[in-house]
Amino acid sequence: MSVYRLMYILLLGWPLCYGDHYKGGTITWRALNPASLTSPVQLVITTRQSWTLSRYPCNATNLNVIGAYNDTNNVTSSELTCISSSATCTTAGFVNISVPFVCTDYSSALSVSTGSFFSSQSYPLNTVIDIAWRGASWSTDTYTNVWSMISRINLTPVSGRINSPPGIFFSFHNA
Amino acid sequence: MTISLPVTRVLSGSSATVDIIAVDENTDQVVRCRWSYQLPDDECGSVCFSLPNAQLNAETCSISWTASLRAADMAAGLNKSIYVIAVTAEDFVNATSTTPLSSTPHQMLVEVYTLPSNRCLTGNPTFSGFPRSDQTCYGISPIHIYSMFCSL
């Protein structure tokens, strides 16, 4: 094949999310009214993710006015996807969730900014799906590459209520 | 609700404990923590089990490990290493159940650093003043001024 055709194929194969900028985060969800067992169940899915500050700039100004908070490389941001079986995801009516973050925190000293996004979704009662946040890459100094995290959404009533998943707070101390 | 600093700094050589306070508003349920798994569903990408020699207690959700710099970072002349913690919290109907109801992931950075050899600090800082104890809540009155002092 010609050189030009080979270059074209190589460029198409390059990951859309050019790497070295991810610094971790979390996904969680909650039914708006856990006591309501009518279908569909209305949820708020929350995702909070951190980034290299230079790639996702944030300062006191745009944080306070909830201003623009974007990837300076203008790459396509990852979406929340459903990784359960195709049939399960389709039955739930899951559609990929785009995540336009707003900056909620930043630190120049640590070279990190954090964004959050709250998404309102509805799924049938008794839905059990695993949603994922995946992409590339982690910040270079971690010596790692792709990121992936999964949260299980389970809308099967427990004790007469829609279950809430566990929340996590990290604290460090030296032994 | 999940709250945490995205990056936490730990002094190299110290025995660090990460207390993961995993709470569930369904107070009759049990929460357990585990490292996020590569299989079967890839919960962690390229950062699975990437905190060296760390121990995770499933019931207390506490991680223990001795912080150290990465060999590659030391070889490059760096005085810090960045690691990733990838954990998954799951809730169960009771203590004997082994089938999780739901799960939440949490991945965060740990920066292990060394102090420069010419540092002024010769020991850990000491605190005095307002009494404090780890993971203890204190009720404080409005208007009163509470002081805590850090001495080097």
mmCIF file of C-alpha atoms in Angstrom:
data_model
loop_
_atom_site.group_PDB
_atom_site.id
_atom_site.type_symbol
_atom_site.label_atom_id
_atom_site.label_comp_id
_atom_site.label_asym_id
_atom_site.label_seq_id
_atom_site.Cartn_x
_atom_site.Cartn_y
_atom_site.Cartn_z
ATOM 1 C CA MET A 1 0.000 0.000 0.000
ATOM 2 C CA SER A 2 1.125 3.547 -0.467
ATOM 3 C CA VAL A 3 2.863 5.485 2.284
ATOM 4 C CA TYR A 4 -0.030 7.923 2.507
ATOM 5 C CA ARG A 5 -2.570 5.177 2.975
ATOM 6 C CA LEU A 6 -0.451 3.659 5.759
ATOM 7 C CA MET A 7 -0.173 7.002 7.560
ATOM 8 C CA TYR A 8 -3.938 7.490 7.311
ATOM 9 C CA ILE A 9 -4.578 4.135 8.950
ATOM 10 C CA LEU A 10 -2.058 4.824 11.713
ATOM 11 C CA LEU A 11 -3.669 8.166 12.535
ATOM 12 C CA LEU A 12 -7.123 6.631 12.747
ATOM 13 C CA GLY A 13 -5.808 4.032 15.154
ATOM 14 C CA TRP A 14 -4.491 6.577 17.635
ATOM 15 C CA PRO A 15 -6.560 6.858 20.827
ATOM 16 C CA LEU A 16 -8.849 9.873 20.873
ATOM 17 C CA CYS A 17 -7.981 10.646 24.489
ATOM 18 C CA TYR A 18 -4.304 11.543 24.292
ATOM 19 C CA GLY A 19 -2.855 10.570 27.571
ATOM 20 C CA ASP A 20 -0.957 11.539 30.666
ATOM 21 C CA HIS A 21 -3.610 13.666 32.337
ATOM 22 C CA TYR A 22 -5.859 11.518 34.545
ATOM 23 C CA LYS A 23 -5.527 11.601 38.323
ATOM 24 C CA GLY A 24 -8.303 9.395 39.631
ATOM 25 C CA GLY A 25 -11.849 9.762 40.857
ATOM 26 C CA THR A 26 -15.075 7.988 41.630
ATOM 27 C CA ILE A 27 -18.591 7.219 40.457
ATOM 28 C CA THR A 28 -21.630 6.945 42.667
ATOM 29 C CA TRP A 29 -25.389 7.083 42.310
ATOM 30 C CA ARG A 30 -28.550 7.385 44.341
ATOM 31 C CA ALA A 31 -32.262 7.157 43.764
ATOM 32 C CA LEU A 32 -33.931 10.544 44.109
ATOM 33 C CA ASN A 33 -36.567 8.936 46.286
ATOM 34 C CA PRO A 34 -35.402 5.578 47.649
ATOM 35 C CA ALA A 35 -38.811 4.961 49.221
ATOM 36 C CA SER A 36 -40.552 5.051 45.857
ATOM 37 C CA LEU A 37 -40.758 1.665 44.151
ATOM 38 C CA THR A 38 -42.494 2.831 41.005
ATOM 39 C CA SER A 39 -40.804 2.164 37.708
ATOM 40 C CA PRO A 40 -38.767 3.751 36.231
ATOM 41 C CA VAL A 41 -36.544 4.691 39.138
ATOM 42 C CA GLN A 42 -35.088 8.161 38.901
ATOM 43 C CA LEU A 43 -31.411 8.378 39.796
ATOM 44 C CA VAL A 44 -28.692 10.928 40.104
ATOM 45 C CA ILE A 45 -25.373 9.507 38.915
ATOM 46 C CA THR A 46 -22.432 11.483 40.220
ATOM 47 C CA THR A 47 -18.943 11.291 38.842
ATOM 48 C CA ARG A 48 -15.963 13.184 40.147
ATOM 49 C CA GLN A 49 -12.642 12.957 38.363
ATOM 50 C CA SER A 50 -9.292 14.637 38.789
ATOM 51 C CA TRP A 51 -6.878 15.812 36.162
ATOM 52 C CA THR A 52 -3.497 17.364 35.606
ATOM 53 C CA LEU A 53 -4.056 21.062 36.238
ATOM 54 C CA SER A 54 -2.388 22.139 32.984
ATOM 55 C CA ARG A 55 -4.702 19.917 30.904
ATOM 56 C CA TYR A 56 -7.866 20.897 32.801
ATOM 57 C CA PRO A 57 -7.140 24.439 33.987
ATOM 58 C CA CYS A 58 -9.079 25.757 36.916
ATOM 59 C CA ASN A 59 -8.603 28.791 39.117
ATOM 60 C CA ALA A 60 -10.506 30.663 41.777
ATOM 61 C CA THR A 61 -12.378 32.664 39.169
ATOM 62 C CA ASN A 62 -13.848 29.939 37.023
ATOM 63 C CA LEU A 63 -14.417 27.774 40.087
ATOM 64 C CA ASN A 64 -16.475 30.471 41.788
ATOM 65 C CA VAL A 65 -18.553 31.292 38.719
ATOM 66 C CA ILE A 66 -18.817 27.638 37.644
ATOM 67 C CA GLY A 67 -17.057 28.688 34.453
ATOM 68 C CA ALA A 68 -15.586 26.773 31.571
ATOM 69 C CA TYR A 69 -13.605 23.721 32.587
ATOM 70 C CA ASN A 70 -12.314 21.808 29.599
ATOM 71 C CA ASP A 71 -9.469 19.707 28.337
ATOM 72 C CA THR A 72 -7.028 22.111 26.728
ATOM 73 C CA ASN A 73 -6.190 19.410 24.192
ATOM 74 C CA ASN A 74 -9.840 19.407 23.096
ATOM 75 C CA VAL A 75 -9.958 15.651 22.931
ATOM 76 C CA THR A 76 -13.228 13.776 23.100
ATOM 77 C CA SER A 77 -14.014 13.171 26.757
ATOM 78 C CA SER A 78 -14.836 9.694 27.983
ATOM 79 C CA GLU A 79 -18.452 8.810 28.609
ATOM 80 C CA LEU A 80 -20.056 6.617 31.243
ATOM 81 C CA THR A 81 -20.818 3.345 29.483
ATOM 82 C CA CYS A 82 -22.733 0.186 30.365
ATOM 83 C CA ILE A 83 -20.556 -2.922 30.415
ATOM 84 C CA SER A 84 -23.195 -5.467 31.330
ATOM 85 C CA SER A 85 -24.456 -7.701 28.541
ATOM 86 C CA SER A 86 -25.850 -5.960 25.507
ATOM 87 C CA ALA A 87 -29.299 -7.332 26.317
ATOM 88 C CA THR A 88 -29.151 -6.091 29.909
ATOM 89 C CA CYS A 89 -28.005 -2.620 28.938
ATOM 90 C CA THR A 90 -30.633 -2.387 26.210
ATOM 91 C CA THR A 91 -33.429 -3.576 28.481
ATOM 92 C CA ALA A 92 -32.435 -0.908 30.991
ATOM 93 C CA GLY A 93 -32.637 1.672 28.245
ATOM 94 C CA PHE A 94 -29.097 2.758 29.006
ATOM 95 C CA VAL A 95 -27.636 5.427 26.789
ATOM 96 C CA ASN A 96 -23.994 6.470 27.091
ATOM 97 C CA ILE A 97 -23.720 9.417 29.441
ATOM 98 C CA SER A 98 -21.521 12.315 28.412
ATOM 99 C CA VAL A 99 -19.769 14.023 31.291
ATOM 100 C CA PRO A 100 -19.182 17.767 30.910
ATOM 101 C CA PHE A 101 -17.393 18.468 34.177
ATOM 102 C CA VAL A 102 -17.527 21.624 36.232
ATOM 103 C CA CYS A 103 -14.464 22.423 38.279
ATOM 104 C CA THR A 104 -15.009 21.857 41.969
ATOM 105 C CA ASP A 105 -11.455 21.954 43.271
ATOM 106 C CA TYR A 106 -7.884 22.626 42.249
ATOM 107 C CA SER A 107 -4.395 22.781 43.701
ATOM 108 C CA SER A 108 -1.471 24.472 42.010
ATOM 109 C CA ALA A 109 1.000 22.913 44.438
ATOM 110 C CA LEU A 110 -0.215 19.421 43.591
ATOM 111 C CA SER A 111 -0.844 20.233 39.923
ATOM 112 C CA VAL A 112 -4.365 18.836 40.058
ATOM 113 C CA SER A 113 -7.885 19.989 39.323
ATOM 114 C CA THR A 114 -11.088 18.130 40.073
ATOM 115 C CA GLY A 115 -14.376 18.236 38.249
ATOM 116 C CA SER A 116 -17.792 16.868 39.072
ATOM 117 C CA PHE A 117 -20.871 16.105 37.059
ATOM 118 C CA PHE A 118 -24.341 15.098 38.161
ATOM 119 C CA SER A 119 -26.488 13.230 35.673
ATOM 120 C CA SER A 120 -30.186 12.517 36.015
ATOM 121 C CA GLN A 121 -31.174 9.134 34.608
ATOM 122 C CA SER A 122 -34.110 6.734 34.854
ATOM 123 C CA TYR A 123 -33.990 2.961 34.693
ATOM 124 C CA PRO A 124 -36.626 0.292 35.302
ATOM 125 C CA LEU A 125 -37.141 -1.059 38.789
ATOM 126 C CA ASN A 126 -34.946 -4.149 39.390
ATOM 127 C CA THR A 127 -32.311 -2.992 36.900
ATOM 128 C CA VAL A 128 -28.831 -4.293 37.683
ATOM 129 C CA ILE A 129 -26.136 -2.830 35.463
ATOM 130 C CA ASP A 130 -22.436 -2.091 35.729
ATOM 131 C CA ILE A 131 -21.446 1.331 34.460
ATOM 132 C CA ALA A 132 -17.873 2.160 33.591
ATOM 133 C CA TRP A 133 -15.610 5.134 33.116
ATOM 134 C CA ARG A 134 -12.672 4.259 30.896
ATOM 135 C CA GLY A 135 -9.991 5.993 28.940
ATOM 136 C CA ALA A 136 -6.315 6.826 28.703
ATOM 137 C CA SER A 137 -4.098 7.799 30.332
ATOM 138 C CA TRP A 138 -3.070 8.280 33.914
ATOM 139 C CA SER A 139 -0.626 11.034 34.770
ATOM 140 C CA THR A 140 2.849 10.107 33.531
ATOM 141 C CA ASP A 141 4.463 9.997 36.948
ATOM 142 C CA THR A 142 2.347 7.001 37.952
ATOM 143 C CA TYR A 143 4.051 4.799 35.350
ATOM 144 C CA THR A 144 0.659 3.484 34.323
ATOM 145 C CA ASN A 145 -1.586 3.782 31.295
ATOM 146 C CA VAL A 146 -5.293 3.202 30.828
ATOM 147 C CA TRP A 147 -7.876 3.953 33.481
ATOM 148 C CA SER A 148 -11.023 2.019 34.247
ATOM 149 C CA MET A 149 -13.542 2.085 37.071
ATOM 150 C CA ILE A 150 -16.912 0.427 37.527
ATOM 151 C CA SER A 151 -19.937 1.070 39.691
ATOM 152 C CA ARG A 152 -22.773 -1.395 40.037
ATOM 153 C CA ILE A 153 -26.239 0.101 39.933
ATOM 154 C CA ASN A 154 -28.761 -2.217 41.544
ATOM 155 C CA LEU A 155 -32.361 -1.055 41.617
ATOM 156 C CA THR A 156 -33.736 -4.237 43.174
ATOM 157 C CA PRO A 157 -35.650 -3.182 46.284
ATOM 158 C CA VAL A 158 -34.081 -4.143 49.579
ATOM 159 C CA SER A 159 -36.231 -3.974 52.703
ATOM 160 C CA GLY A 160 -38.820 -2.047 50.758
ATOM 161 C CA ARG A 161 -36.442 0.644 49.501
ATOM 162 C CA ILE A 162 -34.190 1.291 46.546
ATOM 163 C CA ASN A 163 -30.706 0.517 47.805
ATOM 164 C CA SER A 164 -28.027 3.182 48.098
ATOM 165 C CA PRO A 165 -24.419 2.249 47.336
ATOM 166 C CA PRO A 166 -21.646 2.824 49.882
ATOM 167 C CA GLY A 167 -19.891 6.163 49.995
ATOM 168 C CA ILE A 168 -16.178 6.438 50.649
ATOM 169 C CA PHE A 169 -14.036 8.952 52.425
ATOM 170 C CA PHE A 170 -10.267 8.471 52.545
ATOM 171 C CA SER A 171 -8.224 9.712 55.420
ATOM 172 C CA PHE A 172 -4.523 9.190 55.931
ATOM 173 C CA HIS A 173 -2.550 9.001 59.067
ATOM 174 C CA ASN A 174 0.830 7.585 59.885
ATOM 175 C CA ALA A 175 0.823 4.637 62.238
ATOM 176 C CA MET B 1 -21.413 10.765 48.630
ATOM 177 C CA THR B 2 -17.692 10.236 48.259
ATOM 178 C CA ILE B 3 -15.204 12.815 49.362
ATOM 179 C CA SER B 4 -11.455 12.676 49.332
ATOM 180 C CA LEU B 5 -8.474 14.733 48.322
ATOM 181 C CA PRO B 6 -7.268 13.601 44.902
ATOM 182 C CA VAL B 7 -3.644 13.483 46.027
ATOM 183 C CA THR B 8 -2.316 12.726 49.478
ATOM 184 C CA ARG B 9 1.304 13.082 50.502
ATOM 185 C CA VAL B 10 3.057 10.589 52.737
ATOM 186 C CA LEU B 11 6.614 10.738 54.032
ATOM 187 C CA SER B 12 8.834 7.960 52.705
ATOM 188 C CA GLY B 13 9.730 5.323 55.272
ATOM 189 C CA SER B 14 6.645 5.947 57.377
ATOM 190 C CA SER B 15 4.066 3.299 58.186
ATOM 191 C CA ALA B 16 1.025 4.820 56.614
ATOM 192 C CA THR B 17 -2.580 3.912 57.253
ATOM 193 C CA VAL B 18 -5.359 4.827 54.885
ATOM 194 C CA ASP B 19 -8.646 4.759 56.727
ATOM 195 C CA ILE B 20 -11.418 4.330 54.224
ATOM 196 C CA ILE B 21 -14.533 5.413 55.980
ATOM 197 C CA ALA B 22 -17.069 3.578 53.885
ATOM 198 C CA VAL B 23 -20.569 4.455 54.942
ATOM 199 C CA ASP B 24 -23.941 3.398 53.674
ATOM 200 C CA GLU B 25 -27.141 5.264 54.360
ATOM 201 C CA ASN B 26 -28.844 1.892 54.633
ATOM 202 C CA THR B 27 -27.571 1.483 58.156
ATOM 203 C CA ASP B 28 -28.756 -2.107 58.438
ATOM 204 C CA GLN B 29 -26.377 -3.148 55.684
ATOM 205 C CA VAL B 30 -22.723 -4.122 55.858
ATOM 206 C CA VAL B 31 -20.028 -2.412 53.813
ATOM 207 C CA ARG B 32 -16.803 -4.157 52.866
ATOM 208 C CA CYS B 33 -13.888 -2.887 50.857
ATOM 209 C CA ARG B 34 -11.627 -4.736 48.482
ATOM 210 C CA TRP B 35 -8.967 -3.927 45.951
ATOM 211 C CA SER B 36 -10.491 -3.308 42.552
ATOM 212 C CA TYR B 37 -10.082 -6.324 40.257
ATOM 213 C CA GLN B 38 -8.717 -6.652 36.714
ATOM 214 C CA LEU B 39 -10.954 -9.650 36.136
ATOM 215 C CA PRO B 40 -13.581 -10.347 35.169
ATOM 216 C CA ASP B 41 -14.758 -6.831 34.369
ATOM 217 C CA ASP B 42 -11.615 -4.681 34.558
ATOM 218 C CA GLU B 43 -12.384 -2.383 37.448
ATOM 219 C CA CYS B 44 -8.935 -0.784 37.481
ATOM 220 C CA GLY B 45 -7.263 -0.591 34.061
ATOM 221 C CA SER B 46 -3.529 -0.297 34.530
ATOM 222 C CA VAL B 47 -3.523 0.539 38.239
ATOM 223 C CA CYS B 48 -4.712 -2.717 39.790
ATOM 224 C CA PHE B 49 -2.957 -3.645 43.032
ATOM 225 C CA SER B 50 -0.380 -0.963 42.338
ATOM 226 C CA LEU B 51 0.417 0.143 45.896
ATOM 227 C CA PRO B 52 3.459 -1.957 46.815
ATOM 228 C CA ASN B 53 3.047 -4.397 49.710
ATOM 229 C CA ALA B 54 -0.161 -2.824 50.897
ATOM 230 C CA GLN B 55 -2.639 -4.693 53.083
ATOM 231 C CA LEU B 56 -6.366 -3.977 52.952
ATOM 232 C CA ASN B 57 -8.655 -5.008 55.782
ATOM 233 C CA ALA B 58 -12.040 -5.738 54.226
ATOM 234 C CA GLU B 59 -14.078 -5.099 57.358
ATOM 235 C CA THR B 60 -12.389 -1.956 58.607
ATOM 236 C CA CYS B 61 -11.607 -0.734 55.094
ATOM 237 C CA SER B 62 -8.158 0.206 56.289
ATOM 238 C CA ILE B 63 -5.022 0.011 54.130
ATOM 239 C CA SER B 64 -1.630 -0.397 55.757
ATOM 240 C CA TRP B 65 1.682 -0.075 54.033
ATOM 241 C CA THR B 66 5.169 1.243 54.439
ATOM 242 C CA ALA B 67 5.676 4.152 52.106
ATOM 243 C CA SER B 68 8.732 4.000 49.877
ATOM 244 C CA LEU B 69 10.015 5.568 46.712
ATOM 245 C CA ARG B 70 9.935 3.696 43.439
ATOM 246 C CA ALA B 71 13.322 2.384 42.278
ATOM 247 C CA ALA B 72 12.832 4.017 38.887
ATOM 248 C CA ASP B 73 12.152 7.392 40.487
ATOM 249 C CA MET B 74 15.216 7.167 42.712
ATOM 250 C CA ALA B 75 17.338 6.181 39.721
ATOM 251 C CA ALA B 76 16.036 9.277 37.955
ATOM 252 C CA GLY B 77 17.118 11.401 40.884
ATOM 253 C CA LEU B 78 13.573 12.235 41.985
ATOM 254 C CA ASN B 79 12.615 12.728 45.621
ATOM 255 C CA LYS B 80 9.047 11.580 45.243
ATOM 256 C CA SER B 81 6.949 8.777 43.755
ATOM 257 C CA ILE B 82 3.297 8.844 42.756
ATOM 258 C CA TYR B 83 1.208 5.721 43.315
ATOM 259 C CA VAL B 84 -2.438 4.917 42.683
ATOM 260 C CA ILE B 85 -4.870 3.304 45.126
ATOM 261 C CA ALA B 86 -7.802 1.559 43.427
ATOM 262 C CA VAL B 87 -10.462 0.193 45.753
ATOM 263 C CA THR B 88 -14.077 -0.886 45.463
ATOM 264 C CA ALA B 89 -16.597 -0.633 48.274
ATOM 265 C CA GLU B 90 -19.565 -2.995 48.260
ATOM 266 C CA ASP B 91 -22.645 -3.256 50.425
ATOM 267 C CA PHE B 92 -24.275 -6.476 51.612
ATOM 268 C CA VAL B 93 -27.632 -7.237 53.210
ATOM 269 C CA ASN B 94 -25.861 -8.624 56.264
ATOM 270 C CA ALA B 95 -22.492 -9.708 57.579
ATOM 271 C CA THR B 96 -22.721 -13.271 56.312
ATOM 272 C CA SER B 97 -23.782 -12.417 52.771
ATOM 273 C CA THR B 98 -21.167 -12.734 50.064
ATOM 274 C CA THR B 99 -23.268 -11.308 47.258
ATOM 275 C CA PRO B 100 -22.733 -7.566 46.935
ATOM 276 C CA LEU B 101 -25.766 -5.435 46.270
ATOM 277 C CA SER B 102 -23.930 -2.555 44.637
ATOM 278 C CA SER B 103 -20.469 -1.082 44.402
ATOM 279 C CA THR B 104 -18.642 2.198 44.158
ATOM 280 C CA PRO B 105 -15.085 2.632 42.893
ATOM 281 C CA HIS B 106 -12.512 5.029 44.207
ATOM 282 C CA GLN B 107 -9.105 5.691 42.726
ATOM 283 C CA MET B 108 -6.737 8.276 44.090
ATOM 284 C CA LEU B 109 -3.077 9.246 44.053
ATOM 285 C CA VAL B 110 -0.572 8.915 46.845
ATOM 286 C CA GLU B 111 2.607 10.961 46.661
ATOM 287 C CA VAL B 112 5.471 9.513 48.668
ATOM 288 C CA TYR B 113 8.187 12.077 49.267
ATOM 289 C CA THR B 114 11.530 12.325 50.973
ATOM 290 C CA LEU B 115 12.782 15.331 52.867
ATOM 291 C CA PRO B 116 15.832 17.139 51.507
ATOM 292 C CA SER B 117 19.044 16.329 53.327
ATOM 293 C CA ASN B 118 19.549 19.963 54.284
ATOM 294 C CA ARG B 119 16.151 20.342 55.897
ATOM 295 C CA CYS B 120 15.859 22.389 59.078
ATOM 296 C CA LEU B 121 13.328 20.060 60.629
ATOM 297 C CA THR B 122 14.990 17.609 62.977
ATOM 298 C CA GLY B 123 11.867 15.809 64.138
ATOM 299 C CA ASN B 124 8.112 15.687 63.762
ATOM 300 C CA PRO B 125 6.171 18.808 64.710
ATOM 301 C CA THR B 126 4.303 18.683 67.997
ATOM 302 C CA PHE B 127 0.823 20.001 68.598
ATOM 303 C CA SER B 128 -0.551 21.622 71.726
ATOM 304 C CA GLY B 129 -3.630 23.531 72.668
ATOM 305 C CA PHE B 130 -7.060 22.289 71.631
ATOM 306 C CA PRO B 131 -7.191 18.592 72.463
ATOM 307 C CA ARG B 132 -7.584 16.316 69.506
ATOM 308 C CA SER B 133 -7.744 12.597 69.046
ATOM 309 C CA ASP B 134 -7.835 10.654 65.805
ATOM 310 C CA GLN B 135 -11.310 10.162 64.302
ATOM 311 C CA THR B 136 -13.015 11.868 67.222
ATOM 312 C CA CYS B 137 -15.782 14.405 66.946
ATOM 313 C CA TYR B 138 -15.753 17.472 69.164
ATOM 314 C CA GLY B 139 -18.673 19.723 69.892
ATOM 315 C CA ILE B 140 -17.676 23.359 69.840
ATOM 316 C CA SER B 141 -19.610 26.389 70.949
ATOM 317 C CA PRO B 142 -20.167 29.347 68.684
ATOM 318 C CA ILE B 143 -18.159 32.515 69.287
ATOM 319 C CA HIS B 144 -15.553 30.763 71.413
ATOM 320 C CA ILE B 145 -12.008 30.780 70.040
ATOM 321 C CA TYR B 146 -10.181 27.486 69.941
ATOM 322 C CA SER B 147 -6.420 27.517 69.426
ATOM 323 C CA MET B 148 -4.045 24.790 68.406
ATOM 324 C CA PHE B 149 -0.334 25.339 68.162
ATOM 325 C CA CYS B 150 2.224 23.583 66.006
ATOM 326 C CA SER B 151 5.802 23.749 67.191
ATOM 327 C CA LEU B 152 8.871 22.730 65.241
#
